[in-house]
Tab-separated table of C-alpha atoms in Angstrom:
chain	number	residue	atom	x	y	z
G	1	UNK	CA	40.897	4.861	-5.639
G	2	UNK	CA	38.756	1.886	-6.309
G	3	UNK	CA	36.734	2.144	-3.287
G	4	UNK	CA	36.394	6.074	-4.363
G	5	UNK	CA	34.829	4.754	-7.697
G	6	UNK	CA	32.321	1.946	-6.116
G	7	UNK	CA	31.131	4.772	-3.752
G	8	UNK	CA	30.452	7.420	-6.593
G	9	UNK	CA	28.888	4.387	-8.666
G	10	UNK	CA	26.690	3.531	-5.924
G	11	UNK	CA	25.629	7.799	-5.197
G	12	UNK	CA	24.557	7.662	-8.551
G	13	UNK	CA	22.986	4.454	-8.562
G	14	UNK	CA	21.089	5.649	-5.811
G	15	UNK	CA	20.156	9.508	-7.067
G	16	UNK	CA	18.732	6.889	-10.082
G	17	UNK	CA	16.526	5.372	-7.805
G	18	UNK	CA	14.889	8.419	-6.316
G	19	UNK	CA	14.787	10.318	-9.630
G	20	UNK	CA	12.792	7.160	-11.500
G	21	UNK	CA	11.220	6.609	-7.539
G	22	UNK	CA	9.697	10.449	-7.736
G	23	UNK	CA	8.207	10.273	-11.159
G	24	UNK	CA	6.607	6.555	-10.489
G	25	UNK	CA	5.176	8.136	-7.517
G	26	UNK	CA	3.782	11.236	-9.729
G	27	UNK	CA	2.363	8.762	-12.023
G	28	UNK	CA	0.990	5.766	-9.876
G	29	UNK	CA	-0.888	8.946	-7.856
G	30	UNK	CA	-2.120	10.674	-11.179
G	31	UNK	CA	-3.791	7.384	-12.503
G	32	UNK	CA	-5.585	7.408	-9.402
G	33	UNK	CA	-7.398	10.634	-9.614
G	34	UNK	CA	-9.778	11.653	-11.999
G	35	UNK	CA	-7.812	13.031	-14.689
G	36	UNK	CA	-8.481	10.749	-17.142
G	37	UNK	CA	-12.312	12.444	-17.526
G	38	UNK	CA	-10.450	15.466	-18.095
G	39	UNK	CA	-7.814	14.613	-20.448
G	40	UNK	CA	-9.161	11.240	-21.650
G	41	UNK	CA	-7.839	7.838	-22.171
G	42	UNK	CA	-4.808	9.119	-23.663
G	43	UNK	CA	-3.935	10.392	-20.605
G	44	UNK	CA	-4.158	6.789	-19.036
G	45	UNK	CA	-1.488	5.459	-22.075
G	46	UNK	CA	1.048	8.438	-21.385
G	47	UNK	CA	0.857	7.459	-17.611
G	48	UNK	CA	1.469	3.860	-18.435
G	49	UNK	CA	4.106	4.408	-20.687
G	50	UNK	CA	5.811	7.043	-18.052
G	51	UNK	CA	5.436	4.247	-15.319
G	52	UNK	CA	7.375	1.515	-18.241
G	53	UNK	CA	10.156	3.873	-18.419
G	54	UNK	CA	10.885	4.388	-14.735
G	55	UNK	CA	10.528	0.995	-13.904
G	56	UNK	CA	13.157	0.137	-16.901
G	57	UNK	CA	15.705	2.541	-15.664
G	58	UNK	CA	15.731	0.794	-12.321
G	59	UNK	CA	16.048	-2.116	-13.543
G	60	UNK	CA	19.049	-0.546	-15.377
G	61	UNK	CA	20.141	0.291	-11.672
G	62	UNK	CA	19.833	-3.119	-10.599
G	63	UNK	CA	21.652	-4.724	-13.044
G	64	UNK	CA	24.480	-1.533	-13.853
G	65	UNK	CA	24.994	-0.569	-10.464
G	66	UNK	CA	23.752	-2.780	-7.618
G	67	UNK	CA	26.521	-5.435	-8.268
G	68	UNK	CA	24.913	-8.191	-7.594
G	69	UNK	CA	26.209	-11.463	-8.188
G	70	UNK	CA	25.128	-13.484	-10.929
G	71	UNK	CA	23.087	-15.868	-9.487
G	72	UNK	CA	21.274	-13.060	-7.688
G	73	UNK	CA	20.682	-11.583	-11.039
G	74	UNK	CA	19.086	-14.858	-12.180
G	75	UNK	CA	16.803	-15.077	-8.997
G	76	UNK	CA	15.875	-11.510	-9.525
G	77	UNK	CA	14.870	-12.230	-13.137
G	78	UNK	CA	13.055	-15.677	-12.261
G	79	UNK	CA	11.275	-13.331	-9.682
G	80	UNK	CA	10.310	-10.715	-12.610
G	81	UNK	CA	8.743	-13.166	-14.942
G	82	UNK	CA	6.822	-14.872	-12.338
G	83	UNK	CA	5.056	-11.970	-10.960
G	84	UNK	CA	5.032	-10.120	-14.773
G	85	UNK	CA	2.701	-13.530	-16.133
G	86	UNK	CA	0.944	-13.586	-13.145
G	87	UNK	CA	-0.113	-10.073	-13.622
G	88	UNK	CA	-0.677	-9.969	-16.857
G	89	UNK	CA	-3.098	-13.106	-16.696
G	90	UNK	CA	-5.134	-10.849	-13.761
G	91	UNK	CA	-4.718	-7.773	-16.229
G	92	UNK	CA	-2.554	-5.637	-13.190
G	93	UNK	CA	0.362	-4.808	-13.516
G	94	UNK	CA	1.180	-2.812	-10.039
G	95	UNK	CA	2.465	-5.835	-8.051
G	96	UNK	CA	5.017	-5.948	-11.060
G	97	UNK	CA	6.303	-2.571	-10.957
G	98	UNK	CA	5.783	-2.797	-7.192
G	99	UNK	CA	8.572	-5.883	-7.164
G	100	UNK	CA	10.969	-3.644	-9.409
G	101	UNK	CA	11.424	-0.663	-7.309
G	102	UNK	CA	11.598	-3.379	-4.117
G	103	UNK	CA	14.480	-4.681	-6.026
G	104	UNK	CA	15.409	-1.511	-6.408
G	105	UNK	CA	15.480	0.011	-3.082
G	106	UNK	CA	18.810	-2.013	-2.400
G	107	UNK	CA	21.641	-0.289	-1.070
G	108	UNK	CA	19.057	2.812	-0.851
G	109	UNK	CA	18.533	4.734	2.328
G	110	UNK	CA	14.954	3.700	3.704
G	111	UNK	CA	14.491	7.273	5.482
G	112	UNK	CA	15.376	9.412	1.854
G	113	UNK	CA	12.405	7.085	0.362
G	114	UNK	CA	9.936	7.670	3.519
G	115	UNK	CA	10.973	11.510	2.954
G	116	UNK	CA	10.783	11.582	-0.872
G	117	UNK	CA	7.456	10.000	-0.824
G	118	UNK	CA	5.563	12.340	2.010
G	119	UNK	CA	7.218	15.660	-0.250
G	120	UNK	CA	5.789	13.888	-3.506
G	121	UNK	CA	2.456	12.850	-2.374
G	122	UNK	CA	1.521	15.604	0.171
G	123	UNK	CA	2.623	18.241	-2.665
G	124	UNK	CA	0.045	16.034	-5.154
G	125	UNK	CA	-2.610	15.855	-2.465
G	126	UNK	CA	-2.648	19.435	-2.497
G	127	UNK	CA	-2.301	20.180	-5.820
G	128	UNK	CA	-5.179	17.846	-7.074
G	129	UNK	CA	-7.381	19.247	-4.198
G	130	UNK	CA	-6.468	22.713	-6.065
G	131	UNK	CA	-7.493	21.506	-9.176
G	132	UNK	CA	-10.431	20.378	-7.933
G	133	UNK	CA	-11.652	23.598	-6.377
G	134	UNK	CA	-10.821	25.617	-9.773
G	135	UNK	CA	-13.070	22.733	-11.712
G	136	UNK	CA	-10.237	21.657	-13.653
G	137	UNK	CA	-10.323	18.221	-12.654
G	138	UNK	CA	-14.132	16.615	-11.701
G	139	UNK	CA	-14.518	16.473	-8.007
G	140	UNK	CA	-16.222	13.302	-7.236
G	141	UNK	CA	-19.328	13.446	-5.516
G	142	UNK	CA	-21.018	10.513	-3.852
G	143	UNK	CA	-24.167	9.566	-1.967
G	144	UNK	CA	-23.713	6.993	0.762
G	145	UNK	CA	-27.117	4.805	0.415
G	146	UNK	CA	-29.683	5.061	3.168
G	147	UNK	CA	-27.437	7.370	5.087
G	148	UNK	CA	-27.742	10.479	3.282
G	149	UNK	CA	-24.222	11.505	3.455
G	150	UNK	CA	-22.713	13.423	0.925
G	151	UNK	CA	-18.961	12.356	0.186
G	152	UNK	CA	-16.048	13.850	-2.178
G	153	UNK	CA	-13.155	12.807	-3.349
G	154	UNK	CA	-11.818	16.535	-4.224
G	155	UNK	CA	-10.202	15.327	-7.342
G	156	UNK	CA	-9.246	11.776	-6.038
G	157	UNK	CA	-11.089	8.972	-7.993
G	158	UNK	CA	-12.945	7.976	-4.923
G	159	UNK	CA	-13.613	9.306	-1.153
G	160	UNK	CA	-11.872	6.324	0.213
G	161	UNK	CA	-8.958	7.083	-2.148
G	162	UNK	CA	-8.474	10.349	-0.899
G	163	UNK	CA	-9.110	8.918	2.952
G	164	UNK	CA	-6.652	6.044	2.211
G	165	UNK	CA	-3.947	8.396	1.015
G	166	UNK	CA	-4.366	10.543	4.163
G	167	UNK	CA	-4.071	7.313	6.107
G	168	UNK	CA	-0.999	5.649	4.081
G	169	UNK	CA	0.849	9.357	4.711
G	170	UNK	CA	0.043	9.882	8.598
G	171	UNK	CA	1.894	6.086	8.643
G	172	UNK	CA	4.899	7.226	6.798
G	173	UNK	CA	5.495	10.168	8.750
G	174	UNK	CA	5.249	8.390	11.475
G	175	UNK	CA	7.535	5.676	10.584
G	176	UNK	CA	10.197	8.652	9.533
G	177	UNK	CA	9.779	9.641	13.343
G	178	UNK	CA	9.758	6.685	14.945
G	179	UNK	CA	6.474	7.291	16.244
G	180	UNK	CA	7.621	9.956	18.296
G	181	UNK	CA	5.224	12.959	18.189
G	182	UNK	CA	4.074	15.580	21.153
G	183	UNK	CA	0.829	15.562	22.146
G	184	UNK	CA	0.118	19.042	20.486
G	185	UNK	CA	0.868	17.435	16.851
G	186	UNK	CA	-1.111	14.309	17.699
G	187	UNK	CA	-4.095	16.825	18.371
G	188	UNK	CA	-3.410	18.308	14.802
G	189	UNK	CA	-3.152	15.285	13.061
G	190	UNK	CA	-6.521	14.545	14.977
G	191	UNK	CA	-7.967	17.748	13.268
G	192	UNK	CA	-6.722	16.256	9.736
G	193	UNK	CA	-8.614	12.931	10.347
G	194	UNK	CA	-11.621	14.236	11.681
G	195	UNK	CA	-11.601	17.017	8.311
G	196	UNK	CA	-11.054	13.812	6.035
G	197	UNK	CA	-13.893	11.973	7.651
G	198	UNK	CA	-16.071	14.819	7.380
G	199	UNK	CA	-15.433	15.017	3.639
G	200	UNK	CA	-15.112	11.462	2.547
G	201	UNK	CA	-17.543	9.588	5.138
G	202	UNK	CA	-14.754	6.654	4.943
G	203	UNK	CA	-15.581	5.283	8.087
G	204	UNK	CA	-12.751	2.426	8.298
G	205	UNK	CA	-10.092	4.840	7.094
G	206	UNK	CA	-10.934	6.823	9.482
G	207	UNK	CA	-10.751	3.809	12.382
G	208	UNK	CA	-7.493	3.141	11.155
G	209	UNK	CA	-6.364	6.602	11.793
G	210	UNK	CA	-7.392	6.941	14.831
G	211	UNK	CA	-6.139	3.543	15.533
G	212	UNK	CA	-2.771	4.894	14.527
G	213	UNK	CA	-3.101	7.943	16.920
G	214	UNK	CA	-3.660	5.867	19.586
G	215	UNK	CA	-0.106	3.990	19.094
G	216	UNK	CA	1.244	7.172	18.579
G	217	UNK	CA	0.012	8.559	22.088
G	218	UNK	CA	0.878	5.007	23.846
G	219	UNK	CA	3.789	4.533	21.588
G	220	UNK	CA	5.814	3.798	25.100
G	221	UNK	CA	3.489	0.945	26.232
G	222	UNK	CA	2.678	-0.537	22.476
G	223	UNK	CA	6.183	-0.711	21.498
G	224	UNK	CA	6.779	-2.773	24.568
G	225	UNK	CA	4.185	-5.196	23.809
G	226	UNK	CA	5.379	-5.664	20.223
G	227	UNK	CA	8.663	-6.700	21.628
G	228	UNK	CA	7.216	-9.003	23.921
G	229	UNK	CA	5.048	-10.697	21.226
G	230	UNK	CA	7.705	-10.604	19.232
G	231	UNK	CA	8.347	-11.536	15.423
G	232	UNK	CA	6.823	-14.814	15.447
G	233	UNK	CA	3.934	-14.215	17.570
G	234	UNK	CA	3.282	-11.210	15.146
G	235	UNK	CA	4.167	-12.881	12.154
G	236	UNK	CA	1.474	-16.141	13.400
G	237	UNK	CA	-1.646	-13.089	13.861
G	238	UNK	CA	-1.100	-11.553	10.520
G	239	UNK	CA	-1.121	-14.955	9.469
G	240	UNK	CA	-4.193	-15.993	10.800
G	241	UNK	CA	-5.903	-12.607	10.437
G	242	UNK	CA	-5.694	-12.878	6.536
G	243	UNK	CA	-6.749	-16.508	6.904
G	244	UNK	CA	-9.778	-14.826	9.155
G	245	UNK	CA	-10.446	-12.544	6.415
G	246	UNK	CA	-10.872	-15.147	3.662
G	247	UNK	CA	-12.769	-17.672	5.521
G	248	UNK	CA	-15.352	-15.085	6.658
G	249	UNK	CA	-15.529	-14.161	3.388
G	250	UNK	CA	-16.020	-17.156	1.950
G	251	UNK	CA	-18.579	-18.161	4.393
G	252	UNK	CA	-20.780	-15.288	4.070
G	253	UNK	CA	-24.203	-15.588	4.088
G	254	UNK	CA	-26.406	-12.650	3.148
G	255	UNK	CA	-29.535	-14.096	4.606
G	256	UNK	CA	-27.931	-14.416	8.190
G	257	UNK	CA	-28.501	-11.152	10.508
G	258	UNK	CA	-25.355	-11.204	12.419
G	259	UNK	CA	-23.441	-11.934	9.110
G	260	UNK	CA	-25.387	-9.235	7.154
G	261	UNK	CA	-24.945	-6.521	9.806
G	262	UNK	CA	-21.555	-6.592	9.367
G	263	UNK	CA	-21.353	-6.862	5.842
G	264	UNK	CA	-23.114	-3.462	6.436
G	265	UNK	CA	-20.235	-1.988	8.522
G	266	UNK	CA	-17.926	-2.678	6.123
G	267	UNK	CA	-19.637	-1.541	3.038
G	268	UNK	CA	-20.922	-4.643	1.217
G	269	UNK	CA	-16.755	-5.646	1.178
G	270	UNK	CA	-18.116	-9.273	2.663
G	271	UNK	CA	-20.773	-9.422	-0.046
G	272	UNK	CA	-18.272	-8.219	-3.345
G	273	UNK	CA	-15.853	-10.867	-2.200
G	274	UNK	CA	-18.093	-13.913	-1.819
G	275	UNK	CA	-19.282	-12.843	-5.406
G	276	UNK	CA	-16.026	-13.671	-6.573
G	277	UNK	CA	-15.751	-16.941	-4.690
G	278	UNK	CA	-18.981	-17.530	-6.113
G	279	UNK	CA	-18.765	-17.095	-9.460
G	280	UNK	CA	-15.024	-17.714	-10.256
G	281	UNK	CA	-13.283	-20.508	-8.699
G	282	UNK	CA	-9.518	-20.411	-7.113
G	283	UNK	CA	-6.551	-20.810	-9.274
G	284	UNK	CA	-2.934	-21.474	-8.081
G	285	UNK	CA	-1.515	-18.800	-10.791
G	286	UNK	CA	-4.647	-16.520	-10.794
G	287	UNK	CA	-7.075	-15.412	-13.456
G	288	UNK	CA	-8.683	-12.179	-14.720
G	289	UNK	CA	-12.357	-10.732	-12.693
G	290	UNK	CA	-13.894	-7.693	-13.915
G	291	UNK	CA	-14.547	-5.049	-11.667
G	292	UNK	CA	-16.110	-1.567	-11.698
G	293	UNK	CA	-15.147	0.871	-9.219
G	294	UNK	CA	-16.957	3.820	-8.041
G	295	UNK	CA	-14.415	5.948	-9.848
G	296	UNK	CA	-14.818	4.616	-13.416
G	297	UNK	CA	-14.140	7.610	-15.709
G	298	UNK	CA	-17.210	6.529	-17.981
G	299	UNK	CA	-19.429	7.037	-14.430
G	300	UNK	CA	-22.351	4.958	-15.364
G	301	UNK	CA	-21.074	1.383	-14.569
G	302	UNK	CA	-22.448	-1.347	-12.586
G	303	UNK	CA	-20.471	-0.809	-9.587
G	304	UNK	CA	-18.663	-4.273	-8.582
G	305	UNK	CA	-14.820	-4.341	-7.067
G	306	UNK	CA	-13.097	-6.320	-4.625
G	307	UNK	CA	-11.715	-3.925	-2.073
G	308	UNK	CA	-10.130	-6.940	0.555
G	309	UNK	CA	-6.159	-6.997	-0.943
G	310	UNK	CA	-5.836	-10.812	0.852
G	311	UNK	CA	-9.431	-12.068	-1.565
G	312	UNK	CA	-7.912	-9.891	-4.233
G	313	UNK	CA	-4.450	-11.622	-4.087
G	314	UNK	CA	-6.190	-14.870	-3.936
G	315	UNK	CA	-8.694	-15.235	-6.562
G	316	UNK	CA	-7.168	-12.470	-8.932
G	317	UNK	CA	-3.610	-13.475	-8.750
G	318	UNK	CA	-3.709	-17.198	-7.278
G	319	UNK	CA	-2.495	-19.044	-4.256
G	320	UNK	CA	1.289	-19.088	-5.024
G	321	UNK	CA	1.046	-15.231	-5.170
G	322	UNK	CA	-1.252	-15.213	-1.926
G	323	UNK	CA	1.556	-17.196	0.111
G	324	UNK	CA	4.503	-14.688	-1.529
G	325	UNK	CA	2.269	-11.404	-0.604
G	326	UNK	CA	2.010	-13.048	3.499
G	327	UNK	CA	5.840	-14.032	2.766
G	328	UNK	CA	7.078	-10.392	1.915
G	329	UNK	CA	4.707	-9.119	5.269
G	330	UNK	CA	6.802	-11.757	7.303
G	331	UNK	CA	10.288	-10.826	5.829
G	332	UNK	CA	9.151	-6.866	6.396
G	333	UNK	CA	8.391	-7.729	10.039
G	334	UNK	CA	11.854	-10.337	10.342
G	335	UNK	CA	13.755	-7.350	9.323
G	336	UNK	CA	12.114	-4.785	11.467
G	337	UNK	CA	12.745	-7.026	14.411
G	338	UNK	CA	16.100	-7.245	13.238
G	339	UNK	CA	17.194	-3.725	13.030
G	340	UNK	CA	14.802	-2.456	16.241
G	341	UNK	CA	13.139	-0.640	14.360
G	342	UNK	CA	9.692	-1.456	15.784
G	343	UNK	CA	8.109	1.696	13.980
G	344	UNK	CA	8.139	-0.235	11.023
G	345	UNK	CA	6.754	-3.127	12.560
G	346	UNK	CA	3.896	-1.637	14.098
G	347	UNK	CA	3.547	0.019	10.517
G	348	UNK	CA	3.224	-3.509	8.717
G	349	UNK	CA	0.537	-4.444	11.795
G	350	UNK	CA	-1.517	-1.388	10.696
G	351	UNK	CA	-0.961	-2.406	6.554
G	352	UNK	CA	-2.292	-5.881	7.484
G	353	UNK	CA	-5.165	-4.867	9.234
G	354	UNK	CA	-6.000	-2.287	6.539
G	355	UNK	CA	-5.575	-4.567	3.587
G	356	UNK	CA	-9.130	-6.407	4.800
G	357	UNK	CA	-10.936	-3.537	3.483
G	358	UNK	CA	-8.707	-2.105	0.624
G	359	UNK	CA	-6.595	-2.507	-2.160
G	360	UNK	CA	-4.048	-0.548	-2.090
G	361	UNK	CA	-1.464	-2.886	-0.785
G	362	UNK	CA	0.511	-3.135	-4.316
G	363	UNK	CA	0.586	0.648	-5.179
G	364	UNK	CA	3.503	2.238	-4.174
G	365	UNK	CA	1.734	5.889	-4.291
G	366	UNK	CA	-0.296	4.317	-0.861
G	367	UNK	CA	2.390	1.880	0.687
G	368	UNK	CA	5.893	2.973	0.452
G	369	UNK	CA	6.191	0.366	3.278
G	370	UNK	CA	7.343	-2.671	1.231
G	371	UNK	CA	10.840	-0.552	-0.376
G	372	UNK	CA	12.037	-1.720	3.065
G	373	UNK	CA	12.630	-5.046	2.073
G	374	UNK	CA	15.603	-4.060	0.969
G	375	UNK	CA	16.006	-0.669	1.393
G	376	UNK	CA	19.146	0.277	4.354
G	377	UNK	CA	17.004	0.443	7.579
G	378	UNK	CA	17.937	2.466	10.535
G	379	UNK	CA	19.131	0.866	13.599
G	380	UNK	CA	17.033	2.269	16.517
G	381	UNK	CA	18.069	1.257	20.050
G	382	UNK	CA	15.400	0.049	22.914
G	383	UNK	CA	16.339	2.567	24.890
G	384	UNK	CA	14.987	5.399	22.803
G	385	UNK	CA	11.584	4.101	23.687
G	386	UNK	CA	12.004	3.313	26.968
C-alpha cells in the first residue's frame, strides 16, 4: 500500500514537471522572438512573471515530492542562492531558472523531456514562422555587411536564433534516437539545413549541422572513438577548448591579419569579446555588461553582445560560475559514460563546441541537454552500435 502511494506521489510529481516544463519552454521561446514589438513591453513582464510561476511550482516538486533528504534540501537551496545573486548582479536570470528545472528533472524520464521539448518547440517554430508570413509578428530582416546577403529571422529575434533553434532540435532528435537515422532521413534533414542557411546566412550554425550529420552518417565509427577517448580524455578537450576560446579571445589583436581574418569568419565574436576584457575587468562573482543585440525591439541600437557562452560566463557571471558551467559539462559527460549512452555524450561535444560562438547555453528553449543531470537516463548497450 505504501509503495502504491510513493509511486502515485512520484506520477504526479513528475506530470508536475512536464506541465510547468511545457509552459517554461512556451515562454523562454516566446521572449526570444519578436513579439515584444508587437505586443510591447508588457508582453516581456507577463512572460517573466509566467516563467516565476513555473519555476516556483517545481520547486514545489522538489521539495513536496522528490523526497529528498534534508541535507540535500539544504545543498539544493545553498545552490539556488548562489546562482540567484550571481544572476541578479549580471542582470540574467536564465542560468537560475535553468538550475531549477535541472533540480527538477530528478526522478523524471530523460526521453519524455527530449520528446516534450521537440513537440513544444517544433510546434512554436512553426507557428511563429506562420505569424510571420501573415505580418502579425515583424519578420526580421538583416543585411550581412560587405556580403550583400539578405537574412531573416521569420519571426525569430535574430537569423542565428532561428538557425540555432534548428540546430539545438536536429541534436535532440537525435539524442531521442540514439543517433540512429537511415540515410534517406539524413538527406532530409540535409534539405532542412541547407533551407535554414539559405534564409538565415548563419554560417557556423550551419557548420555545426552539418557537423552533426556527419556523426550521424559515421555514427558506427564516431561512437567508437568516443569510447576509446573516453570520459577523461573528453572531459580534458572540452576543458582546454574553452580555455582555447578565452585565451584567443583575450589575445586578440585587430591589427594582426591572421588574427583579423578570423575574427571575420566568425562574425566580429573575437572582436565583441576582447571589448569586454578590455573595458571591464574579471570578477570571481561576476558583474553586469551592457549589450545590444541585433534583435533589440527598439531596432535602432548600437549593436554590441557577447555571443561566446565560455567569455559570457566569465566576465558576466565570474570565475566561480565559469568553473561550475565546465563542472556541470563534465558531470553531463561522467554520466553519459556511465549509462552508455554515448548519444548524449557526443551531444555535450557538439554543445561545447557551439557555445564558442553563441549564447544559448543557459536557455532551456535551445539546450534541453543539461535536464540530464539528473533526469533517469536510458541504459544503451555497446552492442547496439556495433
Amino acid at each position: 500500500m505504501l509503495e502504491k502511494l510513493a509511486l502515485n506521489k512520484n506520477n504526479l510529481g513528475n506530470q508536475l514537471y512536464m506541465f510547468c516544463f511545457s509552459l517554461y519552454l512556451i515562454v523562454n521561446f516566446m521572449a526570444g522572438t519578436t513579439l515584444s514589438r508587437t505586443l510591447g513591453l508588457g508582453a516581456i513582464v507577463i512572460l517573466l512573471r509566467l516563467s516565476q510561476l513555473a519555476a516556483l511550482l517545481v520547486f514545489c516538486k522538489i521539495i513536496i515530492f522528490d523526497r529528498h533528504k534534508f541535507n540535500t534540501i539544504l545543498a539544493i537551496l545553498v545552490g539556488a542562492c548562489f546562482l540567484f545573486i550571481v544572476c541578479k548582479q549580471a542582470h540574467e536570470l536564465d542560468p537560475f531558472f535553468m538550475y531549477i528545472f535541472i533540480v527538477g528533472a530528478y526522478r523524471v524520464d530523460f526521453k519524455q523531456i527530449l520528446n516534450k521539448y521537440i513537440l513544444v518547440v517544433l510546434s512554436l517554430l512553426l507557428l511563429v514562422y506562420t505569424a510571420a508570413v501573415l505580418g502579425v509578428v515583424p519578420n526580421n530582416i538583416m543585411w550581412r555587411e560587405g556580403a550583400g546577403v539578405i537574412r531573416a529571422g521569420l519571426g525569430l529575434a535574430t537569423p542565428s536564433d532561428l538557425a540555432a533553434h534548428v540546430f539545438y532540435l536536429m541534436l535532440a532528435f537525435a539524442m531521442m534516437r540514439d543517433f540512429i537515422f537511415s540515410r534517406q532521413e539524413i538527406v532530409f534533414m540535409a534539405l532542412i539545413a541547407v533551407l535554414i542557411f539559405a534564409i538565415t546566412n548563419s554560417r557556423l550554425d550551419a557548420l555545426l549541422m552539418l557537423l552533426l550529420l556527419v556523426i550521424m552518417y559515421f555514427r558506427r565509427y564516431i561512437f567508437k572513438a568516443v569510447k576509446y577517448i573516453g570520459f577523461k580524455g573528453l572531459s580534458l578537450l572540452i576543458a582546454l577548448y574553452a580555455l582555447g576560446n578565452l585565451l584567443l579571445t583575450y589575445f586578440f589583436d585587430p591589427y594582426d591579419p591572421v588574427y583579423n581574418q578570423l575574427d571575420a569568419l566568425l562574425s566580429h565574436r573575437l572582436l565583441f569579446g576582447k571589448m569586454a576584457f578590455e573595458k571591464y575587468s574579471i570578477h570571481l562573482f561576476g558583474q553586469y555588461i551592457y549589450q545590444n543585440g541585433n534583435g533589440d525591439p527598439r531596432g535602432f541600437v548600437v549593436y554590441y553582445f557577447i555571443d561566446s557562452a565560455y567569455v559570457q560566463a566569465l566576465m558576466m557571471f565570474g570565475i566561480v560560475f565559469l568553473l561550475f558551467m565546465l563542472g556541470l559539462l563534465v558531470y553531463l559527460l561522467y554520466r553519459a559514460f556511465k549509462k552508455q549512452y554515448y548519444g548524449l555524450a557526443i551531444a555535450v561535444l557538439l554543445i561545447a563546441l557551439s557555445m564558442a560562438v553563441n549564447h544559448h547555453f543557459w536557455h532551456v528553449s535551445y539546450n534541453v541537454s543539461l535536464l540530464a543531470l539528473l533526469a533517469v537516463l536510458p541504459t544503451v548497450s555497446d552492442t547496439k552500435y556495433t
